[in-house]
């Protein structure tokens, strides 16, 4: 039944699917380029980490470590509107772009038969942000999604109206106590019956999408300078297009390939044998906006 959608995912394409919260824009979680095209499609000028949608706890445990409390949370509330941010396993082959370069990965088991059948038939996690275009509200019907992509709408699995209509509640499980990252469709008081009191970095319950307050993005430990035309001794050079270097984000100057490679290559060059990392100029258009945003924050934090 889901053959066409599975084909699209296998080829690195995008599929919109319903969950109990909102519609998601899904891609093969293990395919860097497919994950990059999610950001391209949404027109999102930033790389936020994404949620990997799993069939069940067994599937999630292939990719992340969970302590007993985290497993108990999933046993109690999944499938359902709960997302857990957990430490990636050492051999986790989910795209680093989906984690925005972090060593954590958000996982959730959606309570929707279409979503679950799609994940089961595909056989591995599907990463998906809400399917809206950047800056628009999250879609709770297939119609909302079509309205956001009038000309180039991806394949949609229409599951009618999402019954929760609010995004999942997000809990960071790697802190003690665990931390609320986003209030959502599952009441935090229910969660606290399992975990005990949680901490929150949010100032109030109406705070927008949270993780801004948290160090939720990877920054290299070496100083980083963007827009660099020239190489410097002892500094690593991350090239782009004709500006070749120790590594090249995309020798052909393809921004989707560059986005797919960005975090993995920053990690690769972030080694003490170098004094810092220089990055070639990246055109400030399309996915280049998100790449430059990420590079700017990686350098800005050090006052450069
Ligand atoms: O209900 C939902 O959660 C929907 C459906 C489609 O599952 N998805 C959704 O995804 O709302 P998105 O991308 O719009 O929001 C995911 C949130 C973002 O705020 C992101 O920063 C946070 O989850 N997040 C994901 N991975 C994270 C991580 N490793 N650490 C911290 N925050 C993370
Ligand atoms: Mg969203």
GROMACS .gro file of N, CA, C and O in nm, residues 60 63-66 84-90 92 102-106 172-175:
model
   88
   60UNK      N    1   1.417   0.248   1.794
   60UNK     CA    2   1.485   0.365   1.853
   60UNK      C    3   1.616   0.324   1.919
   60UNK      O    4   1.718   0.392   1.907
   63UNK      N    5   1.962   0.324   1.758
   63UNK     CA    6   2.029   0.449   1.723
   63UNK      C    7   2.068   0.535   1.843
   63UNK      O    8   2.159   0.616   1.835
   64UNK      N    9   1.994   0.522   1.954
   64UNK     CA   10   2.022   0.605   2.071
   64UNK      C   11   2.030   0.520   2.198
   64UNK      O   12   1.975   0.410   2.203
   65UNK      N   13   2.101   0.576   2.298
   65UNK     CA   14   2.104   0.515   2.430
   65UNK      C   15   1.991   0.572   2.514
   65UNK      O   16   1.965   0.693   2.508
   66UNK      N   17   1.927   0.486   2.591
   66UNK     CA   18   1.821   0.533   2.681
   66UNK      C   19   1.839   0.470   2.816
   66UNK      O   20   1.865   0.350   2.825
   84UNK      N   21   1.168   1.233   2.278
   84UNK     CA   22   1.280   1.225   2.372
   84UNK      C   23   1.410   1.256   2.299
   84UNK      O   24   1.438   1.199   2.193
   85UNK      N   25   1.487   1.348   2.355
   85UNK     CA   26   1.621   1.376   2.301
   85UNK      C   27   1.720   1.292   2.380
   85UNK      O   28   1.729   1.304   2.502
   86UNK      N   29   1.789   1.203   2.309
   86UNK     CA   30   1.878   1.104   2.373
   86UNK      C   31   2.016   1.111   2.310
   86UNK      O   32   2.034   1.165   2.201
   87UNK      N   33   2.113   1.051   2.377
   87UNK     CA   34   2.248   1.045   2.324
   87UNK      C   35   2.254   0.949   2.204
   87UNK      O   36   2.197   0.839   2.209
   88UNK      N   37   2.317   0.991   2.095
   88UNK     CA   38   2.335   0.902   1.980
   88UNK      C   39   2.427   0.787   2.016
   88UNK      O   40   2.526   0.808   2.087
   89UNK      N   41   2.397   0.669   1.967
   89UNK     CA   42   2.489   0.557   1.985
   89UNK      C   43   2.614   0.582   1.902
   89UNK      O   44   2.609   0.652   1.800
   90UNK      N   45   2.725   0.521   1.942
   90UNK     CA   46   2.853   0.539   1.871
   90UNK      C   47   2.840   0.506   1.722
   90UNK      O   48   2.891   0.576   1.637
   92UNK      N   49   2.573   0.507   1.541
   92UNK     CA   50   2.447   0.559   1.486
   92UNK      C   51   2.468   0.611   1.344
   92UNK      O   52   2.552   0.699   1.323
  102UNK      N   53   2.501   1.768   1.662
  102UNK     CA   54   2.509   1.736   1.805
  102UNK      C   55   2.530   1.586   1.827
  102UNK      O   56   2.514   1.507   1.735
  103UNK      N   57   2.563   1.550   1.953
  103UNK     CA   58   2.575   1.407   1.981
  103UNK      C   59   2.445   1.350   2.036
  103UNK      O   60   2.442   1.244   2.095
  104UNK      N   61   2.337   1.426   2.017
  104UNK     CA   62   2.205   1.378   2.060
  104UNK      C   63   2.114   1.365   1.938
  104UNK      O   64   2.140   1.424   1.833
  105UNK      N   65   2.008   1.287   1.955
  105UNK     CA   66   1.909   1.269   1.849
  105UNK      C   67   1.771   1.266   1.914
  105UNK      O   68   1.752   1.202   2.018
  106UNK      N   69   1.678   1.337   1.854
  106UNK     CA   70   1.539   1.335   1.903
  106UNK      C   71   1.466   1.219   1.837
  106UNK      O   72   1.474   1.201   1.716
  172UNK      N   73   1.444   1.654   2.710
  172UNK     CA   74   1.585   1.620   2.701
  172UNK      C   75   1.617   1.521   2.812
  172UNK      O   76   1.602   1.552   2.931
  173UNK      N   77   1.659   1.399   2.774
  173UNK     CA   78   1.674   1.293   2.873
  173UNK      C   79   1.818   1.283   2.926
  173UNK      O   80   1.845   1.200   3.013
  174UNK      N   81   1.908   1.366   2.876
  174UNK     CA   82   2.049   1.350   2.913
  174UNK      C   83   2.088   1.435   3.034
  174UNK      O   84   2.204   1.435   3.074
  175UNK      N   85   1.994   1.513   3.089
  175UNK     CA   86   2.024   1.592   3.209
  175UNK      C   87   1.957   1.526   3.329
  175UNK      O   88   1.865   1.446   3.315
   0.00000   0.00000   0.00000
